[in-house]
């Protein structure tokens, strides 16, 4: 009897997708690749198809899909090629699929995540925006579809591993959840000098290897704001039960403080293959390829408060997490959309690094939208927020 799990990887050419394929390759007896998806990196997708022989490869863009189809045919690979948003939803929900790695960056990943949730798949969530934007709409799809939702972000995986096995006990046993943050490349930089930061500097993370957008989010601490929002939805806690502490060594990935004030933490090297392997094999554990911690050579572990005045000046966007969680129900989606637009503008050298927060703040102040009830509502809100953010960027450029 074939007990292999068929895996669809949404965003296979990104850093999470590549790490997932590395783990899958270590366990050919456990996993087979059903589908791979990407946006536009045709040559890398072709190489992945040659190695892993998925049943289906999907490109988000039609032009990239047609080029890939020609190259797949020329090489004689037994891979179907599709393209477009509908194809992404299909491979996330197809009957042969057991698990879906959701690693498409940004709001673009919400629709296939919803499709996987409604189809009752094991959904490995590396796309935090699915919860930040989707909120209760997404959680309702998970419940009604009978899906298994497992967090892949290192912080949320650490929290999940530190919580009791029975979710029904979380509220009465947990006092607060503590997310750790490395502080990124500008943890000790003079806050007044952040206006001079270049995209190259912002993308040079001291501990983690990540894509450009996520690297910028780490540098502004907006990634942590989004993670606070995601944790609130994932674990059913109140916003005031969430805390962020800077831990530059990135050894403790997050912690849970219980009612008796004891703390359970998850430790590991800063390697995404650890939480990926845990999500793929849960409730078992398998070899991930990550290096083991060496406690004999481990440097001292330090912690810094986010309430310190200089950190508050460096990372003003972090507080927007609690503001949006306590605000109108569409606020989190507005924040995510504005931030995506602002980061893209910074990477394209249209605005300064310190103006990313200015765009996010102005977008939240301008657009108020309550009660999105469907994917269409969420996408409409996302579109409006992007227009507001773009208008703000135009003012900053003029």
Coordinates of C-alpha atoms in Angstrom, one line a residue:
X1 CA 0.0 0.0 0.0
X2 CA 1.4 3.4 -1.0
X3 CA 1.5 5.6 2.1
X4 CA 3.3 8.5 0.5
X5 CA 1.9 12.0 1.0
X6 CA 1.3 13.9 -2.2
X7 CA 2.5 17.5 -1.7
X8 CA 1.6 20.7 -3.6
X9 CA 4.0 23.5 -3.0
X10 CA 2.6 27.0 -3.7
X11 CA 5.6 29.2 -4.4
X12 CA 8.2 26.5 -5.0
X13 CA 10.9 28.8 -6.4
X14 CA 11.0 31.0 -3.3
X15 CA 13.2 30.4 -0.2
X16 CA 10.4 28.4 1.6
X17 CA 9.6 26.4 -1.4
X18 CA 13.2 25.5 -2.0
X19 CA 13.7 24.5 1.6
X20 CA 10.5 22.4 1.4
X21 CA 11.9 20.5 -1.6
X22 CA 15.1 19.9 0.2
X23 CA 13.2 18.2 3.1
X24 CA 11.1 16.3 0.6
X25 CA 14.2 15.0 -1.2
X26 CA 15.5 13.6 2.1
X27 CA 12.4 11.4 2.5
X28 CA 11.5 9.9 -0.9
X29 CA 9.7 7.1 0.9
X30 CA 7.4 9.5 2.6
X31 CA 6.6 12.3 0.1
X32 CA 6.0 12.8 -3.6
X33 CA 5.5 16.1 -5.3
X34 CA 2.1 16.4 -7.0
X35 CA 2.3 20.1 -8.0
X36 CA 4.8 23.0 -8.1
X37 CA 3.8 26.6 -8.6
X38 CA 5.6 29.8 -9.2
X39 CA 5.1 33.3 -10.6
X40 CA 7.7 33.9 -13.3
X41 CA 11.0 32.0 -12.6
X42 CA 10.7 29.7 -15.6
X43 CA 14.3 28.3 -15.6
X44 CA 14.2 27.4 -11.9
X45 CA 10.8 25.8 -12.2
X46 CA 12.1 23.8 -15.2
X47 CA 15.0 22.5 -13.0
X48 CA 12.6 21.6 -10.2
X49 CA 10.4 19.8 -12.6
X50 CA 13.3 17.8 -14.0
X51 CA 14.4 16.8 -10.5
X52 CA 11.0 16.1 -8.8
X53 CA 8.8 15.1 -11.7
X54 CA 5.5 16.7 -10.4
X55 CA 2.3 15.8 -12.1
X56 CA 1.5 19.5 -12.6
X57 CA 3.5 22.7 -12.8
X58 CA 1.6 26.0 -12.6
X59 CA 2.9 29.5 -13.4
X60 CA 0.8 32.4 -12.2
X61 CA 1.6 34.4 -15.3
X62 CA 0.4 33.1 -18.7
X63 CA 3.5 34.3 -20.6
X64 CA 5.7 32.4 -18.2
X65 CA 3.4 29.4 -18.4
X66 CA 3.6 29.2 -22.2
X67 CA 7.4 29.5 -22.1
X68 CA 7.6 26.7 -19.5
X69 CA 5.3 24.5 -21.5
X70 CA 7.6 24.7 -24.5
X71 CA 10.6 23.9 -22.5
X72 CA 8.9 21.0 -20.7
X73 CA 7.9 19.6 -24.0
X74 CA 11.4 20.1 -25.5
X75 CA 12.9 18.1 -22.6
X76 CA 10.2 15.4 -22.8
X77 CA 9.3 15.7 -19.1
X78 CA 6.0 14.0 -18.1
X79 CA 4.7 17.2 -16.5
X80 CA 1.4 19.0 -17.3
X81 CA 1.8 22.8 -17.4
X82 CA -1.0 25.2 -16.5
X83 CA -1.2 28.9 -15.6
X84 CA -3.4 31.5 -14.0
X85 CA -5.2 32.0 -10.7
X86 CA -7.8 29.2 -11.3
X87 CA -5.0 26.7 -11.8
X88 CA -3.4 27.7 -8.5
X89 CA -6.7 27.0 -6.7
X90 CA -7.1 23.7 -8.5
X91 CA -3.7 22.2 -7.5
X92 CA -4.3 23.4 -3.9
X93 CA -7.6 21.4 -3.7
X94 CA -7.1 18.5 -6.2
X95 CA -8.3 15.1 -4.7
X96 CA -4.8 13.4 -4.8
X97 CA -3.2 16.1 -2.7
X98 CA -2.7 15.3 1.0
X99 CA -0.7 18.4 2.0
X100 CA -0.3 22.0 0.7
X101 CA 2.7 24.1 1.5
X102 CA 1.4 27.7 1.2
X103 CA 4.5 29.8 0.5
X104 CA 3.2 32.4 -2.0
X105 CA 4.2 35.8 -0.6
X106 CA 1.5 38.4 0.0
X107 CA -2.2 38.6 -0.5
X108 CA -1.9 36.7 -3.8
X109 CA -1.6 33.5 -1.8
X110 CA -5.0 33.9 -0.1
X111 CA -7.2 32.3 -2.8
X112 CA -5.4 29.0 -3.1
X113 CA -5.1 28.8 0.7
X114 CA -8.9 29.1 0.9
X115 CA -9.2 26.5 -1.8
X116 CA -7.0 24.1 0.2
X117 CA -8.8 24.8 3.4
X118 CA -12.3 24.2 1.9
X119 CA -11.0 20.9 0.4
X120 CA -9.9 19.7 3.9
X121 CA -6.2 19.5 3.2
X122 CA -3.3 19.6 5.6
X123 CA -2.4 23.2 5.1
X124 CA 1.2 24.2 6.0
X125 CA 0.9 28.0 6.4
X126 CA 4.1 29.9 5.5
X127 CA 2.0 32.7 4.0
X128 CA 1.1 34.8 7.0
X129 CA -0.9 37.1 4.9
X130 CA -3.6 34.5 4.4
X131 CA -4.5 35.0 8.0
X132 CA -3.7 38.7 8.2
X133 CA -5.9 39.4 5.2
X134 CA -8.3 36.5 5.5
X135 CA -9.0 36.6 9.2
X136 CA -12.3 35.0 10.2
X137 CA -13.2 34.3 6.5
X138 CA -10.1 32.1 6.3
X139 CA -10.6 30.4 9.7
X140 CA -14.3 29.7 8.8
X141 CA -13.1 27.9 5.7
X142 CA -10.6 25.8 7.7
X143 CA -13.3 24.8 10.2
X144 CA -16.0 24.1 7.6
X145 CA -13.6 22.2 5.3
X146 CA -12.2 20.1 8.1
X147 CA -8.6 21.2 7.2
X148 CA -5.6 20.8 9.4
X149 CA -3.8 24.1 9.8
X150 CA -0.2 24.0 10.8
X151 CA 2.0 27.1 11.1
X152 CA 5.4 27.1 9.3
X153 CA 6.7 30.5 10.2
X154 CA 9.5 29.7 12.7
X155 CA 7.9 31.8 15.4
X156 CA 4.4 30.3 15.1
X157 CA 5.8 26.8 14.7
X158 CA 7.7 27.4 17.9
X159 CA 4.5 28.6 19.7
X160 CA 2.6 25.6 18.4
X161 CA 5.3 23.2 19.7
X162 CA 5.3 24.9 23.1
X163 CA 1.5 24.8 23.6
X164 CA -0.4 21.9 25.1
X165 CA -1.6 19.2 22.7
X166 CA -5.2 19.9 23.5
X167 CA -6.3 23.3 22.0
X168 CA -9.4 23.3 24.2
X169 CA -7.1 24.0 27.2
X170 CA -5.1 26.9 25.7
X171 CA -7.3 29.7 27.0
X172 CA -7.4 28.6 30.6
X173 CA -3.7 27.5 30.8
X174 CA -1.8 30.2 28.8
X175 CA -1.0 33.6 30.2
X176 CA 0.7 35.1 27.2
X177 CA 2.6 34.3 24.0
X178 CA 6.1 35.9 23.5
X179 CA 7.3 36.2 19.9
X180 CA 11.0 36.7 19.5
X181 CA 12.6 39.0 16.9
X182 CA 16.2 39.2 15.8
X183 CA 16.0 43.0 15.4
X184 CA 17.1 42.7 11.8
X185 CA 20.1 44.5 10.3
X186 CA 19.3 47.9 11.9
X187 CA 18.9 46.9 15.6
X188 CA 21.6 49.1 16.8
X189 CA 21.6 51.8 14.1
X190 CA 20.8 55.4 14.9
X191 CA 17.1 55.8 14.2
X192 CA 17.7 59.2 12.6
X193 CA 19.9 57.6 9.9
X194 CA 17.3 55.1 8.7
X195 CA 16.2 57.6 5.9
X196 CA 19.6 56.8 4.2
X197 CA 19.1 53.0 4.2
X198 CA 19.4 51.3 0.7
X199 CA 17.4 48.3 -0.5
X200 CA 20.7 46.3 -0.5
X201 CA 21.3 47.1 3.2
X202 CA 17.7 46.3 4.1
X203 CA 17.9 42.9 2.4
X204 CA 21.1 41.8 4.3
X205 CA 19.5 40.0 7.2
X206 CA 22.1 38.9 9.9
X207 CA 20.6 35.5 10.6
X208 CA 18.0 34.3 8.1
X209 CA 18.1 33.8 4.3
X210 CA 14.8 35.2 3.0
X211 CA 13.3 36.8 -0.1
X212 CA 13.6 40.6 -0.6
X213 CA 10.2 41.5 0.5
X214 CA 10.3 39.5 3.7
X215 CA 13.9 40.8 4.4
X216 CA 12.6 44.4 4.2
X217 CA 9.7 43.5 6.5
X218 CA 12.2 42.2 9.0
X219 CA 14.3 45.3 8.8
X220 CA 11.2 47.5 9.5
X221 CA 9.8 45.0 12.0
X222 CA 6.6 44.9 9.9
X223 CA 7.1 41.1 9.6
X224 CA 6.7 40.9 13.4
X225 CA 3.6 43.1 13.3
X226 CA 2.1 40.7 10.8
X227 CA 3.2 37.7 12.9
X228 CA 1.4 39.2 16.0
X229 CA -1.8 39.5 13.9
X230 CA -1.3 35.9 12.7
X231 CA -0.7 34.6 16.2
X232 CA -3.9 36.2 17.5
X233 CA -5.9 34.3 14.9
X234 CA -4.0 31.1 15.0
X235 CA -4.0 30.6 18.7
X236 CA -7.2 32.3 19.7
X237 CA -5.6 34.7 22.2
X238 CA -6.4 38.3 22.9
X239 CA -4.1 41.0 21.5
X240 CA -3.0 42.0 25.0
X241 CA -1.7 38.4 25.5
X242 CA 0.9 38.9 22.8
X243 CA 4.3 40.3 23.4
X244 CA 7.4 40.8 21.3
X245 CA 11.0 40.7 22.6
X246 CA 14.2 41.2 20.6
X247 CA 16.5 38.2 20.8
X248 CA 19.4 38.9 18.4
X249 CA 20.8 35.3 18.3
X250 CA 17.6 33.8 16.9
X251 CA 18.0 30.6 18.9
X252 CA 14.8 30.8 20.9
X253 CA 12.1 31.1 18.2
X254 CA 9.2 32.0 20.5
X255 CA 7.8 31.2 24.0
X256 CA 4.6 30.5 25.8
X257 CA 4.2 31.7 29.4
X258 CA 1.6 29.8 31.4
X259 CA -0.7 30.9 34.2
X260 CA 1.8 29.8 36.8
X261 CA 4.4 32.0 35.0
X262 CA 6.5 29.1 33.9
X263 CA 7.8 29.4 30.3
X264 CA 8.1 26.8 27.6
X265 CA 10.3 27.8 24.6
X266 CA 11.3 26.1 21.4
X267 CA 15.0 26.4 20.4
X268 CA 16.8 25.6 17.2
X269 CA 19.3 26.9 14.6
X270 CA 17.8 29.6 12.3
X271 CA 16.9 27.2 9.5
X272 CA 13.4 27.0 8.0
X273 CA 13.8 23.3 7.2
X274 CA 13.2 22.6 10.9
X275 CA 9.6 23.9 11.1
X276 CA 9.0 22.7 7.5
X277 CA 9.9 19.1 8.4
X278 CA 7.8 19.4 11.6
X279 CA 4.8 20.5 9.6
X280 CA 5.2 17.8 6.9
X281 CA 5.5 15.0 9.5
X282 CA 3.4 16.2 12.4
X283 CA 2.7 14.7 14.9
X284 CA 5.9 12.8 14.2
X285 CA 9.4 14.3 13.7
X286 CA 11.7 13.6 10.9
X287 CA 15.3 14.6 9.9
X288 CA 15.2 18.1 8.4
X289 CA 18.8 18.8 7.3
X290 CA 19.1 21.6 9.9
X291 CA 22.2 21.8 12.0
X292 CA 21.8 20.7 15.6
X293 CA 22.4 23.3 18.3
X294 CA 25.8 23.0 20.0
X295 CA 25.3 24.2 23.5
X296 CA 29.0 24.0 24.3
X297 CA 29.8 26.6 21.7
X298 CA 26.5 28.6 21.9
X299 CA 27.0 32.3 22.5
X300 CA 25.2 34.0 25.3
X301 CA 21.5 34.6 24.7
X302 CA 20.3 38.2 25.2
X303 CA 17.0 39.9 25.2
X304 CA 15.9 43.5 24.6
X305 CA 12.6 45.2 25.3
X306 CA 10.6 46.6 22.4
X307 CA 9.5 49.4 24.8
X308 CA 13.0 50.9 24.8
X309 CA 12.8 54.4 23.3
X310 CA 15.3 53.8 20.6
X311 CA 13.6 50.6 19.5
X312 CA 10.3 52.4 19.4
X313 CA 11.8 55.0 17.1
X314 CA 13.5 52.3 14.9
X315 CA 10.4 50.1 14.5
X316 CA 7.3 52.3 14.8
X317 CA 5.3 49.9 12.6
X318 CA 5.2 47.2 15.2
X319 CA 2.5 48.9 17.2
X320 CA 0.2 48.9 14.2
X321 CA -0.4 45.2 14.9
X322 CA -2.3 45.9 18.1
X323 CA -4.0 48.9 16.6
X324 CA -5.4 47.0 13.7
X325 CA -6.4 44.0 15.9
X326 CA -8.4 46.3 18.1
X327 CA -9.7 48.3 15.2
X328 CA -12.3 47.7 12.4
X329 CA -12.4 44.1 11.1
X330 CA -10.8 45.1 7.8
X331 CA -7.9 47.0 9.3
X332 CA -5.4 44.1 9.2
X333 CA -6.1 43.6 5.4
X334 CA -5.5 47.4 4.8
X335 CA -2.2 47.3 6.7
X336 CA -1.0 44.3 4.7
X337 CA -1.9 45.8 1.3
X338 CA -0.4 49.2 2.1
X339 CA 2.8 47.5 3.3
X340 CA 3.2 45.4 0.2
X341 CA 2.9 48.5 -2.0
X342 CA 5.2 50.5 0.2
X343 CA 7.9 47.8 0.3
X344 CA 7.8 47.5 -3.5
X345 CA 8.1 51.2 -3.8
X346 CA 11.2 51.2 -1.5
X347 CA 12.8 48.3 -3.4
X348 CA 12.2 50.3 -6.6
X349 CA 13.8 53.4 -5.0
X350 CA 10.7 55.4 -5.2
X351 CA 10.4 56.2 -1.5
X352 CA 12.9 56.1 1.5
X353 CA 13.1 53.3 4.0
X354 CA 11.6 55.4 6.8
X355 CA 8.6 56.3 4.5
X356 CA 7.4 52.8 4.4
X357 CA 5.8 53.4 7.8
X358 CA 4.4 56.7 6.7
X359 CA 2.6 55.0 3.8
X360 CA 1.2 52.3 6.1
X361 CA 0.1 54.9 8.7
X362 CA -1.6 57.1 6.1
X363 CA -3.4 54.2 4.5
X364 CA -4.9 53.1 7.8
X365 CA -5.9 56.7 8.6
X366 CA -7.6 57.1 5.2
X367 CA -9.5 53.9 4.5
X368 CA -12.0 52.4 6.9
X369 CA -13.8 49.2 5.9
X370 CA -15.6 46.9 8.3
X371 CA -17.0 43.4 8.1
X372 CA -15.5 41.7 4.9
X373 CA -17.5 38.4 4.6
X374 CA -16.0 36.7 1.5
X375 CA -13.0 36.5 -0.7
X376 CA -14.5 39.0 -3.1
X377 CA -14.9 41.5 -0.2
X378 CA -11.3 40.9 0.9
X379 CA -9.9 41.4 -2.6
X380 CA -12.0 44.6 -3.0
X381 CA -10.6 45.9 0.2
X382 CA -7.1 44.9 -0.8
X383 CA -7.5 46.7 -4.1
X384 CA -8.8 49.9 -2.4
X385 CA -6.0 49.9 0.1
X386 CA -3.4 49.6 -2.6
X387 CA -4.9 52.6 -4.5
X388 CA -4.7 54.6 -1.3
X389 CA -1.1 53.6 -0.7
X390 CA -0.1 54.4 -4.2
X391 CA -1.7 57.8 -3.9
X392 CA 0.3 58.4 -0.7
X393 CA 3.5 57.3 -2.5
X394 CA 2.8 59.8 -5.4
X395 CA 2.5 62.6 -2.8
X396 CA 5.8 61.6 -1.2
X397 CA 7.6 61.5 -4.6
X398 CA 6.3 64.9 -5.7

